[in-house]
């Protein structure tokens, strides 16, 4: 079965510092990986995805993620954090079994950026 | 990017009544729509998947008679919570996906509906 894990419930970082939000995955076959961000009482916003190609994927709002097949990881990164980046972040993998193509989400990581 | 709307954004209803939530893809045709439920500070729990014109596929443990899903067109899906009870209070989020030859594989999410059952 496909799964993703986000080992950290919360990540704290000072504004201006680099940030990393971790994600590891377990899939059969080639992984289709995604990062989404959720602000309070809002739906999820798409940040970036890895389907194929370059291991370093660039996305919205200055975020990027690195696909590492040997470590089965897809960590989200940003060189310089902003206070406005504070939100709940979800890693997800697409599950093609059962013909529904549903997303399997990690448990989420709260990012807190302090001024 | 693609836009998905949900209506209403917030609803309060009395126990025993039914509530309908609409999900619309505004600028693309959604071959598949998904309905999620989210509890505070938790991840999204997939409730069901619906394809236009066919019956929804419910996840294990989700009562199909309680959570009625209709996907009447490629731009509209509805979730009806029947005979709502306080334990149904939650944040409900829909998402839409466009498959086919030009599929980009990401799902686009609505802003969510906060349901409170009193």
PDB file of C-alpha atoms in Angstrom:
ATOM      1  CA  UNK A   1       0.000   0.000   0.000  1.00  0.00           C
ATOM      2  CA  UNK A   2       1.129   3.519  -0.718  1.00  0.00           C
ATOM      3  CA  UNK A   3       1.966   5.706   2.244  1.00  0.00           C
ATOM      4  CA  UNK A   4       3.759   8.869   3.232  1.00  0.00           C
ATOM      5  CA  UNK A   5       5.189   9.882   6.560  1.00  0.00           C
ATOM      6  CA  UNK A   6       5.968  13.302   7.935  1.00  0.00           C
ATOM      7  CA  UNK A   7       8.083  12.606  10.994  1.00  0.00           C
ATOM      8  CA  UNK A   8       7.786  16.067  12.526  1.00  0.00           C
ATOM      9  CA  UNK A   9       4.539  17.413  13.959  1.00  0.00           C
ATOM     10  CA  UNK A  10       6.008  20.900  14.088  1.00  0.00           C
ATOM     11  CA  UNK A  11       8.999  22.714  12.692  1.00  0.00           C
ATOM     12  CA  UNK A  12      10.142  26.012  14.160  1.00  0.00           C
ATOM     13  CA  UNK A  13      12.442  28.336  12.277  1.00  0.00           C
ATOM     14  CA  UNK A  14      13.468  31.958  12.518  1.00  0.00           C
ATOM     15  CA  UNK A  15      12.534  34.322   9.730  1.00  0.00           C
ATOM     16  CA  UNK A  16      15.264  34.522   7.124  1.00  0.00           C
ATOM     17  CA  UNK A  17      16.673  31.098   7.936  1.00  0.00           C
ATOM     18  CA  UNK A  18      16.354  28.118   5.610  1.00  0.00           C
ATOM     19  CA  UNK A  19      13.577  25.675   6.330  1.00  0.00           C
ATOM     20  CA  UNK A  20      13.081  21.984   5.678  1.00  0.00           C
ATOM     21  CA  UNK A  21       9.897  19.984   6.144  1.00  0.00           C
ATOM     22  CA  UNK A  22      10.522  16.278   5.876  1.00  0.00           C
ATOM     23  CA  UNK A  23       8.580  13.627   3.996  1.00  0.00           C
ATOM     24  CA  UNK A  24       9.309   9.989   3.264  1.00  0.00           C
ATOM     25  CA  UNK A  25       7.245   7.716   1.111  1.00  0.00           C
ATOM     26  CA  UNK A  26       6.548   4.070   0.453  1.00  0.00           C
ATOM     27  CA  UNK A  27       5.101   3.135  -2.924  1.00  0.00           C
ATOM     28  CA  UNK A  28       5.098   0.336  -5.404  1.00  0.00           C
ATOM     29  CA  UNK A  29       6.165   1.634  -8.758  1.00  0.00           C
ATOM     30  CA  UNK A  30       7.137   5.176  -9.627  1.00  0.00           C
ATOM     31  CA  UNK A  31       5.974   7.733  -7.077  1.00  0.00           C
ATOM     32  CA  UNK A  32       3.856  10.759  -7.948  1.00  0.00           C
ATOM     33  CA  UNK A  33       4.573  13.125  -5.053  1.00  0.00           C
ATOM     34  CA  UNK A  34       2.989  16.397  -4.006  1.00  0.00           C
ATOM     35  CA  UNK A  35       3.259  19.137  -1.425  1.00  0.00           C
ATOM     36  CA  UNK A  36       0.277  21.182  -0.311  1.00  0.00           C
ATOM     37  CA  UNK A  37      -0.069  24.010   2.196  1.00  0.00           C
ATOM     38  CA  UNK A  38      -3.110  24.787   4.322  1.00  0.00           C
ATOM     39  CA  UNK A  39      -3.793  28.051   6.090  1.00  0.00           C
ATOM     40  CA  UNK A  40      -6.275  28.106   9.008  1.00  0.00           C
ATOM     41  CA  UNK A  41      -9.871  27.331   7.999  1.00  0.00           C
ATOM     42  CA  UNK A  42      -8.908  27.094   4.351  1.00  0.00           C
ATOM     43  CA  UNK A  43      -8.580  24.367   1.765  1.00  0.00           C
ATOM     44  CA  UNK A  44      -5.274  23.067   0.515  1.00  0.00           C
ATOM     45  CA  UNK A  45      -3.124  24.983  -1.934  1.00  0.00           C
ATOM     46  CA  UNK A  46      -0.876  23.131  -4.347  1.00  0.00           C
ATOM     47  CA  UNK A  47       2.829  23.953  -3.956  1.00  0.00           C
ATOM     48  CA  UNK A  48       4.691  21.541  -6.182  1.00  0.00           C
ATOM     49  CA  UNK A  49       4.873  18.020  -7.529  1.00  0.00           C
ATOM     50  CA  UNK A  50       7.321  15.419  -8.702  1.00  0.00           C
ATOM     51  CA  UNK A  51       6.217  13.137 -11.505  1.00  0.00           C
ATOM     52  CA  UNK A  52       9.395  12.574 -13.469  1.00  0.00           C
ATOM     53  CA  UNK A  53      12.489  14.474 -14.546  1.00  0.00           C
ATOM     54  CA  UNK A  54      14.809  16.591 -12.428  1.00  0.00           C
ATOM     55  CA  UNK A  55      15.050  15.557  -8.810  1.00  0.00           C
ATOM     56  CA  UNK A  56      14.907  19.176  -7.684  1.00  0.00           C
ATOM     57  CA  UNK A  57      11.437  20.552  -8.200  1.00  0.00           C
ATOM     58  CA  UNK A  58      10.647  24.241  -7.892  1.00  0.00           C
ATOM     59  CA  UNK A  59       7.195  25.364  -6.868  1.00  0.00           C
ATOM     60  CA  UNK A  60       5.112  28.270  -5.672  1.00  0.00           C
ATOM     61  CA  UNK A  61       6.171  30.963  -3.182  1.00  0.00           C
ATOM     62  CA  UNK A  62       9.869  30.104  -3.445  1.00  0.00           C
ATOM     63  CA  UNK A  63       9.477  26.531  -2.227  1.00  0.00           C
ATOM     64  CA  UNK A  64      11.328  23.606  -3.716  1.00  0.00           C
ATOM     65  CA  UNK A  65      11.568  19.913  -2.984  1.00  0.00           C
ATOM     66  CA  UNK A  66      14.182  17.310  -3.661  1.00  0.00           C
ATOM     67  CA  UNK A  67      13.204  13.837  -4.751  1.00  0.00           C
ATOM     68  CA  UNK A  68      15.645  11.248  -3.428  1.00  0.00           C
ATOM     69  CA  UNK A  69      14.894   7.780  -4.657  1.00  0.00           C
ATOM     70  CA  UNK A  70      17.531   5.968  -2.612  1.00  0.00           C
ATOM     71  CA  UNK A  71      16.279   7.526   0.610  1.00  0.00           C
ATOM     72  CA  UNK A  72      12.618   7.481  -0.494  1.00  0.00           C
ATOM     73  CA  UNK A  73      12.320  11.095   0.567  1.00  0.00           C
ATOM     74  CA  UNK A  74      10.743  14.236  -0.811  1.00  0.00           C
ATOM     75  CA  UNK A  75      11.671  17.015   1.597  1.00  0.00           C
ATOM     76  CA  UNK A  76      10.241  20.493   1.168  1.00  0.00           C
ATOM     77  CA  UNK A  77      12.707  23.354   1.379  1.00  0.00           C
ATOM     78  CA  UNK A  78      12.954  27.110   1.196  1.00  0.00           C
ATOM     79  CA  UNK A  79      16.195  29.099   1.382  1.00  0.00           C
ATOM     80  CA  UNK A  80      14.768  31.947   3.458  1.00  0.00           C
ATOM     81  CA  UNK A  81      11.625  31.549   5.538  1.00  0.00           C
ATOM     82  CA  UNK A  82       8.962  34.217   5.904  1.00  0.00           C
ATOM     83  CA  UNK A  83       6.563  34.687   8.804  1.00  0.00           C
ATOM     84  CA  UNK A  84       3.765  34.310   6.265  1.00  0.00           C
ATOM     85  CA  UNK A  85       4.985  30.773   5.502  1.00  0.00           C
ATOM     86  CA  UNK A  86       3.611  29.702   8.872  1.00  0.00           C
ATOM     87  CA  UNK A  87       0.949  27.115   8.047  1.00  0.00           C
ATOM     88  CA  UNK A  88       0.192  23.398   7.932  1.00  0.00           C
ATOM     89  CA  UNK A  89       2.057  21.473   5.244  1.00  0.00           C
ATOM     90  CA  UNK A  90       1.031  18.144   3.761  1.00  0.00           C
ATOM     91  CA  UNK A  91       3.038  15.716   1.703  1.00  0.00           C
ATOM     92  CA  UNK A  92       1.022  13.351  -0.486  1.00  0.00           C
ATOM     93  CA  UNK A  93       1.483  10.495  -2.910  1.00  0.00           C
ATOM     94  CA  UNK A  94      -0.897   9.487  -5.630  1.00  0.00           C
ATOM     95  CA  UNK A  95      -2.389   6.025  -5.273  1.00  0.00           C
ATOM     96  CA  UNK A  96      -3.259   4.581  -8.650  1.00  0.00           C
ATOM     97  CA  UNK A  97      -4.604   1.314  -7.290  1.00  0.00           C
ATOM     98  CA  UNK A  98      -8.365   0.893  -7.439  1.00  0.00           C
ATOM     99  CA  UNK A  99      -8.614   3.153 -10.475  1.00  0.00           C
ATOM    100  CA  UNK A 100      -9.453   6.237  -8.397  1.00  0.00           C
ATOM    101  CA  UNK A 101      -6.104   7.998  -8.424  1.00  0.00           C
ATOM    102  CA  UNK A 102      -6.648   9.275  -4.900  1.00  0.00           C
ATOM    103  CA  UNK A 103      -4.058  11.132  -2.862  1.00  0.00           C
ATOM    104  CA  UNK A 104      -2.633   9.597   0.276  1.00  0.00           C
ATOM    105  CA  UNK A 105      -1.666  12.337   2.724  1.00  0.00           C
ATOM    106  CA  UNK A 106       0.904  12.445   5.452  1.00  0.00           C
ATOM    107  CA  UNK A 107      -0.188  13.545   8.881  1.00  0.00           C
ATOM    108  CA  UNK A 108       0.889  17.110   8.298  1.00  0.00           C
ATOM    109  CA  UNK A 109       3.628  19.332   9.712  1.00  0.00           C
ATOM    110  CA  UNK A 110       2.962  22.687  11.278  1.00  0.00           C
ATOM    111  CA  UNK A 111       5.568  25.221  10.271  1.00  0.00           C
ATOM    112  CA  UNK A 112       6.055  28.103  12.660  1.00  0.00           C
ATOM    113  CA  UNK A 113       8.259  30.937  11.442  1.00  0.00           C
ATOM    114  CA  UNK A 114       9.140  33.445  14.131  1.00  0.00           C
ATOM    115  CA  UNK A 115      10.192  37.021  13.440  1.00  0.00           C
TER     116      UNK A 115
ATOM    117  CA  UNK B   1      -4.230  27.554 -11.495  1.00  0.00           C
ATOM    118  CA  UNK B   2      -7.549  25.772 -11.483  1.00  0.00           C
ATOM    119  CA  UNK B   3     -10.232  27.063  -9.131  1.00  0.00           C
ATOM    120  CA  UNK B   4     -12.593  24.994  -7.044  1.00  0.00           C
ATOM    121  CA  UNK B   5     -15.373  26.596  -5.045  1.00  0.00           C
ATOM    122  CA  UNK B   6     -17.422  25.262  -2.183  1.00  0.00           C
ATOM    123  CA  UNK B   7     -20.724  26.485  -0.855  1.00  0.00           C
ATOM    124  CA  UNK B   8     -21.543  27.217   1.860  1.00  0.00           C
ATOM    125  CA  UNK B   9     -18.288  28.078   3.600  1.00  0.00           C
ATOM    126  CA  UNK B  10     -19.906  27.725   6.981  1.00  0.00           C
ATOM    127  CA  UNK B  11     -23.181  26.165   8.102  1.00  0.00           C
ATOM    128  CA  UNK B  12     -24.839  25.588  11.441  1.00  0.00           C
ATOM    129  CA  UNK B  13     -27.738  23.168  11.573  1.00  0.00           C
ATOM    130  CA  UNK B  14     -29.834  21.427  14.150  1.00  0.00           C
ATOM    131  CA  UNK B  15     -29.458  17.768  14.961  1.00  0.00           C
ATOM    132  CA  UNK B  16     -31.624  15.603  12.716  1.00  0.00           C
ATOM    133  CA  UNK B  17     -31.637  17.918   9.724  1.00  0.00           C
ATOM    134  CA  UNK B  18     -29.821  17.435   6.426  1.00  0.00           C
ATOM    135  CA  UNK B  19     -27.186  19.687   4.933  1.00  0.00           C
ATOM    136  CA  UNK B  20     -26.021  19.905   1.333  1.00  0.00           C
ATOM    137  CA  UNK B  21     -22.550  21.100   0.377  1.00  0.00           C
ATOM    138  CA  UNK B  22     -21.733  22.003  -3.202  1.00  0.00           C
ATOM    139  CA  UNK B  23     -18.359  21.699  -4.873  1.00  0.00           C
ATOM    140  CA  UNK B  24     -17.748  23.281  -8.256  1.00  0.00           C
ATOM    141  CA  UNK B  25     -14.756  23.324 -10.570  1.00  0.00           C
ATOM    142  CA  UNK B  26     -14.948  26.792 -12.073  1.00  0.00           C
ATOM    143  CA  UNK B  27     -12.549  26.714 -14.991  1.00  0.00           C
ATOM    144  CA  UNK B  28     -12.016  23.088 -15.839  1.00  0.00           C
ATOM    145  CA  UNK B  29     -13.928  19.858 -16.155  1.00  0.00           C
ATOM    146  CA  UNK B  30     -13.380  17.508 -13.262  1.00  0.00           C
ATOM    147  CA  UNK B  31     -13.454  13.869 -14.245  1.00  0.00           C
ATOM    148  CA  UNK B  32     -13.157  12.940 -10.598  1.00  0.00           C
ATOM    149  CA  UNK B  33     -14.064  14.702  -7.379  1.00  0.00           C
ATOM    150  CA  UNK B  34     -13.012  13.728  -3.898  1.00  0.00           C
ATOM    151  CA  UNK B  35     -14.601  14.512  -0.548  1.00  0.00           C
ATOM    152  CA  UNK B  36     -12.500  14.770   2.584  1.00  0.00           C
ATOM    153  CA  UNK B  37     -13.174  15.335   6.215  1.00  0.00           C
ATOM    154  CA  UNK B  38     -10.684  17.039   8.488  1.00  0.00           C
ATOM    155  CA  UNK B  39     -10.632  17.246  12.268  1.00  0.00           C
ATOM    156  CA  UNK B  40      -8.754  20.068  14.017  1.00  0.00           C
ATOM    157  CA  UNK B  41      -5.005  19.901  13.489  1.00  0.00           C
ATOM    158  CA  UNK B  42      -5.288  16.552  11.760  1.00  0.00           C
ATOM    159  CA  UNK B  43      -4.756  15.273   8.281  1.00  0.00           C
ATOM    160  CA  UNK B  44      -7.440  14.867   5.668  1.00  0.00           C
ATOM    161  CA  UNK B  45      -9.520  11.729   5.745  1.00  0.00           C
ATOM    162  CA  UNK B  46     -10.818  10.670   2.359  1.00  0.00           C
ATOM    163  CA  UNK B  47     -14.518   9.908   2.540  1.00  0.00           C
ATOM    164  CA  UNK B  48     -15.372   9.089  -1.039  1.00  0.00           C
ATOM    165  CA  UNK B  49     -14.411   9.434  -4.655  1.00  0.00           C
ATOM    166  CA  UNK B  50     -16.926  10.275  -7.335  1.00  0.00           C
ATOM    167  CA  UNK B  51     -16.752  10.149 -11.089  1.00  0.00           C
ATOM    168  CA  UNK B  52     -19.224  12.076 -13.179  1.00  0.00           C
ATOM    169  CA  UNK B  53     -22.336  10.079 -13.904  1.00  0.00           C
ATOM    170  CA  UNK B  54     -21.508   7.106 -11.744  1.00  0.00           C
ATOM    171  CA  UNK B  55     -21.950   6.087  -8.131  1.00  0.00           C
ATOM    172  CA  UNK B  56     -19.431   7.274  -5.605  1.00  0.00           C
ATOM    173  CA  UNK B  57     -16.824   4.940  -4.166  1.00  0.00           C
ATOM    174  CA  UNK B  58     -16.799   5.219  -0.397  1.00  0.00           C
ATOM    175  CA  UNK B  59     -13.841   4.558   1.854  1.00  0.00           C
ATOM    176  CA  UNK B  60     -14.101   1.864   4.456  1.00  0.00           C
ATOM    177  CA  UNK B  61     -16.040   2.988   7.509  1.00  0.00           C
ATOM    178  CA  UNK B  62     -17.870   5.826   5.759  1.00  0.00           C
ATOM    179  CA  UNK B  63     -21.649   5.407   5.814  1.00  0.00           C
ATOM    180  CA  UNK B  64     -22.908   5.818   2.277  1.00  0.00           C
ATOM    181  CA  UNK B  65     -26.494   6.322   3.428  1.00  0.00           C
ATOM    182  CA  UNK B  66     -25.451   9.127   5.700  1.00  0.00           C
ATOM    183  CA  UNK B  67     -23.089  10.926   3.362  1.00  0.00           C
ATOM    184  CA  UNK B  68     -24.810  11.089   0.001  1.00  0.00           C
ATOM    185  CA  UNK B  69     -22.621  12.109  -2.888  1.00  0.00           C
ATOM    186  CA  UNK B  70     -23.867  13.146  -6.284  1.00  0.00           C
ATOM    187  CA  UNK B  71     -21.656  14.028  -9.227  1.00  0.00           C
ATOM    188  CA  UNK B  72     -24.207  15.169 -11.760  1.00  0.00           C
ATOM    189  CA  UNK B  73     -21.888  17.011 -14.121  1.00  0.00           C
ATOM    190  CA  UNK B  74     -18.205  17.526 -14.850  1.00  0.00           C
ATOM    191  CA  UNK B  75     -18.224  20.713 -12.817  1.00  0.00           C
ATOM    192  CA  UNK B  76     -20.471  19.944  -9.865  1.00  0.00           C
ATOM    193  CA  UNK B  77     -20.486  17.451  -7.037  1.00  0.00           C
ATOM    194  CA  UNK B  78     -22.621  17.607  -3.907  1.00  0.00           C
ATOM    195  CA  UNK B  79     -22.263  16.052  -0.473  1.00  0.00           C
ATOM    196  CA  UNK B  80     -25.414  15.742   1.603  1.00  0.00           C
ATOM    197  CA  UNK B  81     -25.055  14.961   5.280  1.00  0.00           C
ATOM    198  CA  UNK B  82     -28.348  13.335   6.199  1.00  0.00           C
ATOM    199  CA  UNK B  83     -29.842  13.353   9.682  1.00  0.00           C
ATOM    200  CA  UNK B  84     -26.843  15.231  10.989  1.00  0.00           C
ATOM    201  CA  UNK B  85     -25.642  14.728  14.539  1.00  0.00           C
ATOM    202  CA  UNK B  86     -23.130  16.700  16.602  1.00  0.00           C
ATOM    203  CA  UNK B  87     -20.425  14.128  15.850  1.00  0.00           C
ATOM    204  CA  UNK B  88     -20.746  15.031  12.168  1.00  0.00           C
ATOM    205  CA  UNK B  89     -19.442  18.507  12.978  1.00  0.00           C
ATOM    206  CA  UNK B  90     -16.229  18.891  11.031  1.00  0.00           C
ATOM    207  CA  UNK B  91     -14.431  20.655   8.220  1.00  0.00           C
ATOM    208  CA  UNK B  92     -15.388  19.144   4.860  1.00  0.00           C
ATOM    209  CA  UNK B  93     -13.145  19.733   1.869  1.00  0.00           C
ATOM    210  CA  UNK B  94     -13.685  18.740  -1.729  1.00  0.00           C
ATOM    211  CA  UNK B  95     -11.113  18.454  -4.452  1.00  0.00           C
ATOM    212  CA  UNK B  96     -11.317  18.081  -8.189  1.00  0.00           C
ATOM    213  CA  UNK B  97      -9.114  16.262 -10.619  1.00  0.00           C
ATOM    214  CA  UNK B  98      -8.917  16.342 -14.363  1.00  0.00           C
ATOM    215  CA  UNK B  99      -7.747  13.080 -15.856  1.00  0.00           C
ATOM    216  CA  UNK B 100      -7.375  12.190 -19.469  1.00  0.00           C
ATOM    217  CA  UNK B 101      -4.595  12.862 -21.950  1.00  0.00           C
ATOM    218  CA  UNK B 102      -3.691  16.257 -20.515  1.00  0.00           C
ATOM    219  CA  UNK B 103      -3.795  15.219 -16.895  1.00  0.00           C
ATOM    220  CA  UNK B 104      -1.394  17.135 -14.677  1.00  0.00           C
ATOM    221  CA  UNK B 105      -2.065  14.776 -11.770  1.00  0.00           C
ATOM    222  CA  UNK B 106      -2.538  17.362  -9.041  1.00  0.00           C
ATOM    223  CA  UNK B 107      -5.839  17.769  -7.284  1.00  0.00           C
ATOM    224  CA  UNK B 108      -7.317  21.221  -6.761  1.00  0.00           C
ATOM    225  CA  UNK B 109      -9.010  21.829  -3.457  1.00  0.00           C
ATOM    226  CA  UNK B 110     -12.003  23.867  -2.479  1.00  0.00           C
ATOM    227  CA  UNK B 111     -11.809  26.278   0.477  1.00  0.00           C
ATOM    228  CA  UNK B 112     -13.724  23.928   2.734  1.00  0.00           C
ATOM    229  CA  UNK B 113     -17.048  23.990   4.576  1.00  0.00           C
ATOM    230  CA  UNK B 114     -17.246  24.220   8.343  1.00  0.00           C
ATOM    231  CA  UNK B 115     -20.265  22.229   9.530  1.00  0.00           C
ATOM    232  CA  UNK B 116     -21.506  22.658  13.074  1.00  0.00           C
ATOM    233  CA  UNK B 117     -24.396  20.519  14.248  1.00  0.00           C
ATOM    234  CA  UNK B 118     -26.120  21.728  17.418  1.00  0.00           C
TER     235      UNK B 118
END
